[in-house]
One Martini backbone bead per residue (centre of mass of N, CA, C, O) as a GRO file, in nm:
protein
  402
    1UNK     BB    1  -2.953  -1.424   2.435
    2UNK     BB    2  -2.734  -1.207   2.431
    3UNK     BB    3  -2.502  -1.390   2.455
    4UNK     BB    4  -2.579  -1.566   2.150
    5UNK     BB    5  -2.539  -1.307   2.004
    6UNK     BB    6  -2.258  -1.259   2.032
    7UNK     BB    7  -2.109  -1.502   1.972
    8UNK     BB    8  -2.233  -1.517   1.671
    9UNK     BB    9  -2.069  -1.259   1.574
   10UNK     BB   10  -1.787  -1.376   1.630
   11UNK     BB   11  -1.811  -1.610   1.427
   12UNK     BB   12  -1.871  -1.449   1.189
   13UNK     BB   13  -1.595  -1.293   1.186
   14UNK     BB   14  -1.446  -1.556   1.103
   15UNK     BB   15  -1.559  -1.579   0.848
   16UNK     BB   16  -1.503  -1.316   0.696
   17UNK     BB   17  -1.177  -1.332   0.741
   18UNK     BB   18  -1.160  -1.628   0.593
   19UNK     BB   19  -1.283  -1.501   0.294
   20UNK     BB   20  -1.165  -1.417  -0.006
   21UNK     BB   21  -1.465  -1.393  -0.176
   22UNK     BB   22  -1.512  -1.121   0.025
   23UNK     BB   23  -1.304  -0.857  -0.080
   24UNK     BB   24  -1.528  -0.711  -0.208
   25UNK     BB   25  -1.680  -0.434  -0.238
   26UNK     BB   26  -1.949  -0.243  -0.279
   27UNK     BB   27  -2.033  -0.004  -0.525
   28UNK     BB   28  -2.192   0.329  -0.534
   29UNK     BB   29  -2.218   0.421  -0.257
   30UNK     BB   30  -2.253   0.682  -0.040
   31UNK     BB   31  -2.105   0.853   0.167
   32UNK     BB   32  -2.037   0.890   0.470
   33UNK     BB   33  -2.093   1.069   0.733
   34UNK     BB   34  -1.871   1.243   0.883
   35UNK     BB   35  -1.589   1.191   0.709
   36UNK     BB   36  -1.559   0.931   0.538
   37UNK     BB   37  -1.310   0.767   0.351
   38UNK     BB   38  -1.522   0.551   0.208
   39UNK     BB   39  -1.707   0.429  -0.020
   40UNK     BB   40  -2.032   0.288   0.066
   41UNK     BB   41  -2.206   0.107   0.237
   42UNK     BB   42  -2.354   0.169   0.554
   43UNK     BB   43  -2.479  -0.156   0.588
   44UNK     BB   44  -2.171  -0.338   0.603
   45UNK     BB   45  -1.983  -0.560   0.624
   46UNK     BB   46  -1.614  -0.579   0.591
   47UNK     BB   47  -1.417  -0.793   0.505
   48UNK     BB   48  -1.134  -1.019   0.610
   49UNK     BB   49  -0.931  -1.153   0.391
   50UNK     BB   50  -0.702  -1.392   0.346
   51UNK     BB   51  -0.425  -1.484   0.246
   52UNK     BB   52  -0.273  -1.716   0.051
   53UNK     BB   53  -0.187  -2.002   0.073
   54UNK     BB   54   0.075  -2.046   0.313
   55UNK     BB   55   0.146  -1.768   0.421
   56UNK     BB   56  -0.171  -1.710   0.509
   57UNK     BB   57  -0.362  -1.836   0.719
   58UNK     BB   58  -0.634  -1.937   0.810
   59UNK     BB   59  -0.879  -1.930   1.027
   60UNK     BB   60  -1.056  -2.089   1.260
   61UNK     BB   61  -1.373  -2.250   1.241
   62UNK     BB   62  -1.600  -2.333   1.471
   63UNK     BB   63  -1.868  -2.232   1.299
   64UNK     BB   64  -2.095  -2.258   1.036
   65UNK     BB   65  -2.228  -1.987   0.871
   66UNK     BB   66  -2.418  -1.769   0.726
   67UNK     BB   67  -2.412  -1.532   0.480
   68UNK     BB   68  -2.421  -1.207   0.427
   69UNK     BB   69  -2.689  -1.067   0.226
   70UNK     BB   70  -2.696  -0.799   0.001
   71UNK     BB   71  -2.798  -0.572  -0.185
   72UNK     BB   72  -2.725  -0.402  -0.466
   73UNK     BB   73  -2.598  -0.126  -0.570
   74UNK     BB   74  -2.593   0.120  -0.744
   75UNK     BB   75  -2.440   0.205  -1.019
   76UNK     BB   76  -2.187   0.391  -1.130
   77UNK     BB   77  -2.070   0.614  -1.315
   78UNK     BB   78  -1.864   0.622  -1.551
   79UNK     BB   79  -1.560   0.715  -1.593
   80UNK     BB   80  -1.374   0.903  -1.756
   81UNK     BB   81  -1.177   0.925  -2.018
   82UNK     BB   82  -0.876   0.939  -2.120
   83UNK     BB   83  -0.614   1.166  -2.230
   84UNK     BB   84  -0.366   1.145  -2.422
   85UNK     BB   85  -0.052   1.251  -2.393
   86UNK     BB   86   0.226   1.354  -2.437
   87UNK     BB   87   0.552   1.235  -2.384
   88UNK     BB   88   0.737   1.287  -2.123
   89UNK     BB   89   1.069   1.329  -1.993
   90UNK     BB   90   1.288   1.430  -2.128
   91UNK     BB   91   1.598   1.564  -2.160
   92UNK     BB   92   1.541   1.878  -2.012
   93UNK     BB   93   1.240   1.859  -1.946
   94UNK     BB   94   1.015   2.138  -1.867
   95UNK     BB   95   0.698   2.167  -1.781
   96UNK     BB   96   0.469   2.447  -1.757
   97UNK     BB   97   0.294   2.195  -1.650
   98UNK     BB   98   0.121   1.962  -1.527
   99UNK     BB   99   0.052   1.663  -1.664
  100UNK     BB  100  -0.137   1.444  -1.729
  101UNK     BB  101  -0.186   1.120  -1.666
  102UNK     BB  102  -0.081   0.831  -1.809
  103UNK     BB  103  -0.113   0.560  -1.883
  104UNK     BB  104  -0.051   0.242  -1.828
  105UNK     BB  105   0.210   0.019  -2.014
  106UNK     BB  106   0.466   0.081  -2.054
  107UNK     BB  107   0.766   0.003  -2.053
  108UNK     BB  108   0.798  -0.113  -1.712
  109UNK     BB  109   0.476  -0.082  -1.657
  110UNK     BB  110   0.221  -0.092  -1.380
  111UNK     BB  111  -0.079  -0.111  -1.314
  112UNK     BB  112  -0.266  -0.112  -1.082
  113UNK     BB  113  -0.433  -0.350  -0.947
  114UNK     BB  114  -0.761  -0.180  -0.935
  115UNK     BB  115  -0.705  -0.035  -1.196
  116UNK     BB  116  -0.774   0.144  -1.498
  117UNK     BB  117  -0.552   0.179  -1.723
  118UNK     BB  118  -0.763   0.419  -1.876
  119UNK     BB  119  -0.750   0.548  -1.571
  120UNK     BB  120  -0.674   0.788  -1.369
  121UNK     BB  121  -0.539   0.849  -1.049
  122UNK     BB  122  -0.754   1.017  -0.815
  123UNK     BB  123  -0.874   1.155  -0.540
  124UNK     BB  124  -1.177   1.062  -0.645
  125UNK     BB  125  -1.113   0.736  -0.723
  126UNK     BB  126  -0.938   0.595  -0.514
  127UNK     BB  127  -1.167   0.524  -0.305
  128UNK     BB  128  -1.281   0.307  -0.497
  129UNK     BB  129  -1.052   0.129  -0.539
  130UNK     BB  130  -1.036   0.050  -0.234
  131UNK     BB  131  -1.321  -0.053  -0.203
  132UNK     BB  132  -1.248  -0.290  -0.392
  133UNK     BB  133  -0.930  -0.282  -0.293
  134UNK     BB  134  -0.740  -0.219  -0.023
  135UNK     BB  135  -0.446  -0.336  -0.160
  136UNK     BB  136  -0.391  -0.135  -0.364
  137UNK     BB  137  -0.208   0.023  -0.599
  138UNK     BB  138  -0.188   0.381  -0.683
  139UNK     BB  139   0.121   0.301  -0.784
  140UNK     BB  140   0.324   0.223  -0.995
  141UNK     BB  141   0.489  -0.092  -1.056
  142UNK     BB  142   0.735  -0.246  -1.109
  143UNK     BB  143   0.902  -0.497  -1.188
  144UNK     BB  144   0.972  -0.848  -1.071
  145UNK     BB  145   1.151  -1.093  -0.935
  146UNK     BB  146   1.227  -1.370  -0.872
  147UNK     BB  147   1.217  -1.575  -0.558
  148UNK     BB  148   1.529  -1.758  -0.557
  149UNK     BB  149   1.618  -1.649  -0.273
  150UNK     BB  150   1.629  -1.587   0.059
  151UNK     BB  151   1.644  -1.300   0.040
  152UNK     BB  152   1.414  -1.257  -0.147
  153UNK     BB  153   1.189  -1.399  -0.002
  154UNK     BB  154   1.199  -1.191   0.235
  155UNK     BB  155   1.125  -0.945   0.076
  156UNK     BB  156   0.857  -1.072  -0.049
  157UNK     BB  157   0.727  -1.092   0.237
  158UNK     BB  158   0.740  -0.795   0.328
  159UNK     BB  159   0.549  -0.707   0.081
  160UNK     BB  160   0.283  -0.899   0.170
  161UNK     BB  161   0.246  -0.761   0.461
  162UNK     BB  162   0.233  -0.483   0.390
  163UNK     BB  163  -0.032  -0.512   0.235
  164UNK     BB  164  -0.204  -0.625   0.463
  165UNK     BB  165  -0.192  -0.380   0.620
  166UNK     BB  166  -0.330  -0.198   0.414
  167UNK     BB  167  -0.580  -0.339   0.410
  168UNK     BB  168  -0.672  -0.319   0.701
  169UNK     BB  169  -0.657  -0.012   0.731
  170UNK     BB  170  -0.895   0.039   0.534
  171UNK     BB  171  -1.109  -0.159   0.649
  172UNK     BB  172  -1.121  -0.038   0.918
  173UNK     BB  173  -1.216   0.235   0.852
  174UNK     BB  174  -1.468   0.172   0.716
  175UNK     BB  175  -1.613  -0.003   0.958
  176UNK     BB  176  -1.615   0.266   1.120
  177UNK     BB  177  -1.813   0.412   0.962
  178UNK     BB  178  -2.056   0.219   0.975
  179UNK     BB  179  -2.074   0.204   1.297
  180UNK     BB  180  -2.130   0.517   1.338
  181UNK     BB  181  -2.411   0.470   1.155
  182UNK     BB  182  -2.536   0.264   1.343
  183UNK     BB  183  -2.542   0.393   1.600
  184UNK     BB  184  -2.733   0.631   1.508
  185UNK     BB  185  -2.973   0.448   1.433
  186UNK     BB  186  -2.996   0.300   1.708
  187UNK     BB  187  -2.861   0.423   1.948
  188UNK     BB  188  -2.810   0.358   2.306
  189UNK     BB  189  -2.847   0.042   2.330
  190UNK     BB  190  -2.603  -0.092   2.191
  191UNK     BB  191  -2.391   0.001   2.393
  192UNK     BB  192  -2.498  -0.168   2.659
  193UNK     BB  193  -2.482  -0.441   2.502
  194UNK     BB  194  -2.170  -0.426   2.464
  195UNK     BB  195  -2.113  -0.420   2.788
  196UNK     BB  196  -2.258  -0.677   2.857
  197UNK     BB  197  -2.133  -0.890   2.658
  198UNK     BB  198  -1.809  -0.877   2.644
  199UNK     BB  199  -1.759  -1.119   2.897
  200UNK     BB  200  -1.871  -1.347   2.778
  201UNK     BB  201  -1.863  -1.716   2.725
  202UNK     BB  202  -2.050  -1.774   2.515
  203UNK     BB  203  -1.993  -2.030   2.210
  204UNK     BB  204  -2.312  -2.140   2.129
  205UNK     BB  205  -2.435  -2.060   1.859
  206UNK     BB  206  -2.693  -2.001   1.634
  207UNK     BB  207  -2.869  -1.954   1.340
  208UNK     BB  208  -3.113  -1.797   1.454
  209UNK     BB  209  -2.955  -1.586   1.620
  210UNK     BB  210  -2.799  -1.462   1.410
  211UNK     BB  211  -3.026  -1.377   1.216
  212UNK     BB  212  -3.147  -1.193   1.442
  213UNK     BB  213  -2.903  -0.991   1.474
  214UNK     BB  214  -2.847  -0.878   1.190
  215UNK     BB  215  -3.162  -0.746   1.156
  216UNK     BB  216  -3.064  -0.577   1.409
  217UNK     BB  217  -2.931  -0.296   1.543
  218UNK     BB  218  -2.775  -0.427   1.757
  219UNK     BB  219  -2.632  -0.656   1.575
  220UNK     BB  220  -2.496  -0.455   1.391
  221UNK     BB  221  -2.309  -0.328   1.589
  222UNK     BB  222  -2.184  -0.598   1.718
  223UNK     BB  223  -2.043  -0.674   1.426
  224UNK     BB  224  -1.881  -0.406   1.389
  225UNK     BB  225  -1.731  -0.429   1.647
  226UNK     BB  226  -1.590  -0.705   1.606
  227UNK     BB  227  -1.454  -0.623   1.332
  228UNK     BB  228  -1.268  -0.420   1.425
  229UNK     BB  229  -1.130  -0.608   1.646
  230UNK     BB  230  -1.028  -0.816   1.444
  231UNK     BB  231  -0.852  -0.622   1.274
  232UNK     BB  232  -0.674  -0.492   1.507
  233UNK     BB  233  -0.546  -0.772   1.592
  234UNK     BB  234  -0.407  -0.832   1.322
  235UNK     BB  235  -0.268  -0.578   1.271
  236UNK     BB  236  -0.076  -0.614   1.515
  237UNK     BB  237   0.069  -0.854   1.418
  238UNK     BB  238   0.151  -0.754   1.117
  239UNK     BB  239   0.331  -0.531   1.251
  240UNK     BB  240   0.528  -0.712   1.392
  241UNK     BB  241   0.614  -0.856   1.133
  242UNK     BB  242   0.738  -0.653   0.982
  243UNK     BB  243   0.952  -0.571   1.193
  244UNK     BB  244   1.107  -0.851   1.192
  245UNK     BB  245   1.162  -0.842   0.857
  246UNK     BB  246   1.325  -0.565   0.864
  247UNK     BB  247   1.546  -0.654   1.049
  248UNK     BB  248   1.649  -0.872   0.847
  249UNK     BB  249   1.678  -0.687   0.581
  250UNK     BB  250   1.877  -0.485   0.759
  251UNK     BB  251   2.101  -0.713   0.801
  252UNK     BB  252   2.176  -0.789   0.523
  253UNK     BB  253   2.238  -0.506   0.414
  254UNK     BB  254   2.483  -0.469   0.614
  255UNK     BB  255   2.657  -0.690   0.517
  256UNK     BB  256   2.671  -0.584   0.212
  257UNK     BB  257   2.825  -0.320   0.277
  258UNK     BB  258   3.075  -0.454   0.463
  259UNK     BB  259   3.056  -0.734   0.241
  260UNK     BB  260   3.114  -0.732  -0.038
  261UNK     BB  261   3.125  -0.879  -0.336
  262UNK     BB  262   3.395  -0.990  -0.548
  263UNK     BB  263   3.301  -0.726  -0.757
  264UNK     BB  264   3.384  -0.506  -0.959
  265UNK     BB  265   3.364  -0.181  -1.000
  266UNK     BB  266   3.126  -0.039  -1.217
  267UNK     BB  267   2.881   0.116  -1.446
  268UNK     BB  268   2.686  -0.154  -1.310
  269UNK     BB  269   2.865  -0.142  -1.051
  270UNK     BB  270   2.916  -0.023  -0.715
  271UNK     BB  271   3.055  -0.221  -0.491
  272UNK     BB  272   2.964  -0.121  -0.241
  273UNK     BB  273   2.819   0.040   0.023
  274UNK     BB  274   2.726   0.343   0.050
  275UNK     BB  275   2.498   0.565  -0.029
  276UNK     BB  276   2.431   0.852  -0.183
  277UNK     BB  277   2.287   1.146  -0.126
  278UNK     BB  278   2.081   1.282  -0.341
  279UNK     BB  279   1.985   1.498  -0.136
  280UNK     BB  280   1.964   1.757   0.071
  281UNK     BB  281   1.789   1.696   0.369
  282UNK     BB  282   1.484   1.626   0.540
  283UNK     BB  283   1.309   1.368   0.649
  284UNK     BB  284   0.958   1.369   0.588
  285UNK     BB  285   0.908   1.040   0.493
  286UNK     BB  286   0.877   0.702   0.561
  287UNK     BB  287   0.898   0.414   0.523
  288UNK     BB  288   0.564   0.289   0.476
  289UNK     BB  289   0.292   0.286   0.624
  290UNK     BB  290   0.020   0.533   0.506
  291UNK     BB  291  -0.158   0.831   0.500
  292UNK     BB  292  -0.227   0.967   0.227
  293UNK     BB  293  -0.187   1.299   0.123
  294UNK     BB  294  -0.334   1.276  -0.161
  295UNK     BB  295  -0.558   1.020  -0.169
  296UNK     BB  296  -0.690   0.952   0.137
  297UNK     BB  297  -0.520   0.658   0.190
  298UNK     BB  298  -0.411   0.379   0.221
  299UNK     BB  299  -0.036   0.329   0.185
  300UNK     BB  300   0.247   0.227   0.050
  301UNK     BB  301   0.550   0.384   0.125
  302UNK     BB  302   0.847   0.282  -0.092
  303UNK     BB  303   0.993   0.560   0.052
  304UNK     BB  304   1.176   0.835   0.088
  305UNK     BB  305   1.149   1.161   0.196
  306UNK     BB  306   1.277   1.460   0.077
  307UNK     BB  307   1.345   1.789   0.148
  308UNK     BB  308   1.326   2.021  -0.138
  309UNK     BB  309   1.362   2.248  -0.360
  310UNK     BB  310   1.293   2.356  -0.660
  311UNK     BB  311   1.578   2.253  -0.854
  312UNK     BB  312   1.728   2.035  -0.699
  313UNK     BB  313   1.990   1.858  -0.736
  314UNK     BB  314   2.014   1.534  -0.858
  315UNK     BB  315   2.175   1.231  -0.751
  316UNK     BB  316   2.350   0.955  -0.791
  317UNK     BB  317   2.388   0.689  -0.545
  318UNK     BB  318   2.521   0.548  -0.788
  319UNK     BB  319   2.636   0.338  -1.023
  320UNK     BB  320   2.493   0.303  -1.367
  321UNK     BB  321   2.186   0.213  -1.524
  322UNK     BB  322   1.904   0.351  -1.705
  323UNK     BB  323   1.568   0.224  -1.703
  324UNK     BB  324   1.414   0.491  -1.604
  325UNK     BB  325   1.253   0.778  -1.802
  326UNK     BB  326   0.979   0.923  -1.690
  327UNK     BB  327   0.625   0.898  -1.683
  328UNK     BB  328   0.457   0.742  -1.340
  329UNK     BB  329   0.192   0.864  -1.247
  330UNK     BB  330   0.237   0.947  -0.899
  331UNK     BB  331   0.553   0.987  -0.956
  332UNK     BB  332   0.575   1.125  -1.207
  333UNK     BB  333   0.887   1.182  -1.245
  334UNK     BB  334   1.101   0.932  -1.342
  335UNK     BB  335   1.390   0.736  -1.197
  336UNK     BB  336   1.592   0.453  -1.279
  337UNK     BB  337   1.883   0.247  -1.129
  338UNK     BB  338   2.105   0.011  -1.214
  339UNK     BB  339   2.361  -0.157  -0.961
  340UNK     BB  340   2.324  -0.454  -0.974
  341UNK     BB  341   2.430  -0.714  -0.738
  342UNK     BB  342   2.276  -0.804  -0.420
  343UNK     BB  343   2.278  -1.108  -0.281
  344UNK     BB  344   2.117  -1.186  -0.579
  345UNK     BB  345   2.013  -0.883  -0.627
  346UNK     BB  346   1.859  -0.638  -0.783
  347UNK     BB  347   1.980  -0.320  -0.765
  348UNK     BB  348   1.796  -0.007  -0.691
  349UNK     BB  349   1.716   0.342  -0.802
  350UNK     BB  350   1.463   0.572  -0.711
  351UNK     BB  351   1.318   0.914  -0.862
  352UNK     BB  352   1.051   1.124  -0.758
  353UNK     BB  353   0.896   1.426  -0.844
  354UNK     BB  354   1.002   1.571  -1.086
  355UNK     BB  355   1.085   1.848  -1.288
  356UNK     BB  356   1.364   1.716  -1.403
  357UNK     BB  357   1.527   1.542  -1.672
  358UNK     BB  358   1.880   1.435  -1.746
  359UNK     BB  359   1.817   1.123  -1.865
  360UNK     BB  360   1.863   0.807  -2.042
  361UNK     BB  361   1.797   0.544  -2.135
  362UNK     BB  362   2.094   0.344  -2.108
  363UNK     BB  363   2.267   0.532  -1.935
  364UNK     BB  364   2.563   0.598  -1.782
  365UNK     BB  365   2.630   0.641  -1.454
  366UNK     BB  366   2.747   0.809  -1.170
  367UNK     BB  367   2.861   0.899  -0.869
  368UNK     BB  368   2.705   1.204  -0.829
  369UNK     BB  369   2.539   1.243  -1.079
  370UNK     BB  370   2.338   1.452  -1.256
  371UNK     BB  371   1.962   1.344  -1.318
  372UNK     BB  372   1.802   1.611  -1.179
  373UNK     BB  373   1.507   1.765  -1.052
  374UNK     BB  374   1.322   1.903  -0.810
  375UNK     BB  375   0.986   1.827  -0.744
  376UNK     BB  376   0.579   1.823  -0.783
  377UNK     BB  377   0.498   1.568  -0.931
  378UNK     BB  378   0.214   1.431  -0.924
  379UNK     BB  379   0.133   1.272  -0.617
  380UNK     BB  380   0.201   1.588  -0.479
  381UNK     BB  381   0.210   1.847  -0.209
  382UNK     BB  382   0.536   1.900  -0.236
  383UNK     BB  383   0.862   1.980  -0.270
  384UNK     BB  384   1.043   1.650  -0.325
  385UNK     BB  385   1.225   1.339  -0.278
  386UNK     BB  386   1.152   1.027  -0.410
  387UNK     BB  387   1.336   0.750  -0.240
  388UNK     BB  388   1.445   0.445  -0.387
  389UNK     BB  389   1.497   0.095  -0.282
  390UNK     BB  390   1.553  -0.188  -0.494
  391UNK     BB  391   1.493  -0.568  -0.469
  392UNK     BB  392   1.379  -0.706  -0.741
  393UNK     BB  393   1.167  -0.444  -0.742
  394UNK     BB  394   1.151  -0.429  -0.438
  395UNK     BB  395   1.088  -0.249  -0.173
  396UNK     BB  396   1.288  -0.073   0.065
  397UNK     BB  397   1.450   0.059   0.319
  398UNK     BB  398   1.676   0.327   0.259
  399UNK     BB  399   1.830   0.423   0.523
  400UNK     BB  400   2.074   0.192   0.551
  401UNK     BB  401   2.204   0.310   0.281
  402UNK     BB  402   2.285   0.611   0.370
   0.00000   0.00000   0.00000
């Protein structure tokens, strides 16, 4: 009977991993004791849905089993509406204090994937947004171009898998909190059962044994343990995939830098070569997925952070045209510059958390021209420059460019 329970739980986890319809966690339950990262029910298996086919195919299902249905938790009280502030960020503007974040939706801005566009993202509601969609962007993302070239499709694939890694990190963290609570509720017996059944070869569960297992404390611990193991297995595969794609993207970037297209350098085209470092200073946080120090959930860090004191001049990394200059949610005061085409993709650099913006939208800037000053506006824990390189609007690692 123990072997049947264990194998049934394993098959159940395959079902939850492969079911996109189960991707939304039930909101509203209290946060787990013991420092849980995300709010939500303490006794529910958080599913791990696959991305839409064909890019990330679903895992095979050896035996169809019923879905666990839990009663909905009480709904949380609605978040307070945002008070729309005056638009900050004009040239030479420096606020007396950091303004409240305005709602997304201005031209060129997009709201986070799971956030209410009328409510600012704060450390208080970020966990609820991630509970509803572990892959959500808490930082507004600029519009992207169609992926209609091999290089563009490669960059789009990188972005897709990186968001999957973010999703898995947040889901595993949530499930580990649920597992810790289940283990405390069930006592020491489930730990022994987990050890005794970890090496079983029985893979013929029945619906009856499945139903009995999830209704027992021991089965609950086994189910959550299997969920964590399943998620960690996919996470390792996706992280290896990110590294592989990142190497290919960086290789194409190096080719573009060393062998630029025969297009003359103009005010809107930097003409190839390495980008200028926008500020002096050490890299304090690199590009990629990380546990966000401001929102306290896993997020894709779309650029590199360069440590510098408040007021340090920021220079344009290359010549181009300013396409964005103003406040953008967690990015604070944010500027983007279009530098023309690279390997068939629109290349731009963006500069976040500024204390002062010194350019306007539509302005032509030259390489090395001062465009703003370092600050700590938006979702920032200290003065630094958040520097991005985007291809077709999608972020890539800026370090190979510098």
